[in-house]
Amino acid sequence: MEKNGFEMKDFGKFIQAFYFCAMKILDGKLVAQAVKDELKAKVSDLKTRGMRAPHLAAVLVGNNGASETYVASKVKTCEEIGYESTLVRFDADIEEKTLLNKIEDLNNNAGIDGILVQLPLPKQVSEEKVIHKLKPQKDVDGFHPLNIGKMVQGLPSFIPATPYGILLLLEHYKIETKGKHAVVLGRSNIVGRPVSILLGQNTPTGNCTVTVCHSHTKNIREICLQGDILVAALGRPEFLKADMVKDGAVVIDVGISRVPDNSKKKGYSIKGDVQFDAVAPKTSFITPVPGGVGAMTIAALMKNTFQAYLNRLETGND
Ligand code: GUN
């Protein structure tokens, strides 16, 4: 049907365009840069006062392509900010004991403030043993049970970098979380579990009612449709489709999967857990991939490292 040259089918496009205009990108690159600039200024100030810079040690086992990229990015960011960094590399067939001994060394090295062991680890090495071996005061990933326990109780601790980065993004864009229904897809120790706890806490970036969905959740589409805030952290490329998202939702995409793509020089393209093109027009805020949560993860790690440095100064480097 046409009325005054305006077809009804155009109405849908008009509505979509309206939402598209209302939709705002949560620019992780931009916010991460602001965080890094602030840290850089602090480091510069330390150095002018004759003090040493914070020092992060990164441990990389094997040659998983994605892990290589993440660790290289973390080391590069240290350089940008003015931190010291040490990269410790091991072959994929390393014995567990060797890695545990190295962590002991790093724990006891007075010049090192923060340690991260890039996950995943090869199957002969227990991630649990490795994480438990980290000195909690240097565990800037916030994976040690002591740090997780403190986080759960709302005590000062190192918050895992990706959840922390998400909170910083919500804070920067002044996104109201109080009273909202947050739906978290995924229950990993690194992202889903901690972010679900943090969003439910009585804090300025919390006070949500939180639902956690996982591989055994029934009616996942219906649950997602109730979410004012959706955090997709399943590691399943383009899992979250437009028909799972309510109009005006805030969508945080934590996914970063390498999907084979012959049209790309590298042979793969990076996909988030959200079908961005279809979902974005329905949202009020959405993170892109890349340039969203990934950038914030590194910025948050750098903040934790600075905090570890300050804590160690206060407590006499113990
Ligand atoms: N693997 C995937 N994400 C992370 C992270 O935040 N820290 C570490 N250490 N390993 C990871």
PDB file of C-alpha atoms in Angstrom, residues 128 131-134 136 139 142-152:
ATOM      1  CA  GLU A 128      44.349 -24.767  38.803  1.00  0.00           C
ATOM      2  CA  ILE A 131      46.794 -20.169  39.420  1.00  0.00           C
ATOM      3  CA  HIS A 132      47.048 -21.351  43.017  1.00  0.00           C
ATOM      4  CA  LYS A 133      50.822 -20.980  42.846  1.00  0.00           C
ATOM      5  CA  LEU A 134      50.634 -17.260  42.012  1.00  0.00           C
ATOM      6  CA  PRO A 136      47.873 -13.277  45.377  1.00  0.00           C
ATOM      7  CA  ASP A 139      47.991 -11.936  40.648  1.00  0.00           C
ATOM      8  CA  GLY A 142      42.603 -11.700  39.662  1.00  0.00           C
ATOM      9  CA  PHE A 143      42.273 -15.459  39.110  1.00  0.00           C
ATOM     10  CA  HIS A 144      43.658 -16.696  42.462  1.00  0.00           C
ATOM     11  CA  PRO A 145      40.914 -17.979  44.810  1.00  0.00           C
ATOM     12  CA  LEU A 146      41.921 -15.392  47.422  1.00  0.00           C
ATOM     13  CA  ASN A 147      41.283 -12.580  44.957  1.00  0.00           C
ATOM     14  CA  ILE A 148      38.072 -14.178  43.688  1.00  0.00           C
ATOM     15  CA  GLY A 149      36.895 -14.656  47.279  1.00  0.00           C
ATOM     16  CA  LYS A 150      37.638 -11.019  48.125  1.00  0.00           C
ATOM     17  CA  MET A 151      35.864  -9.895  44.964  1.00  0.00           C
ATOM     18  CA  VAL A 152      32.771 -11.928  45.881  1.00  0.00           C
TER      19      VAL A 152
END
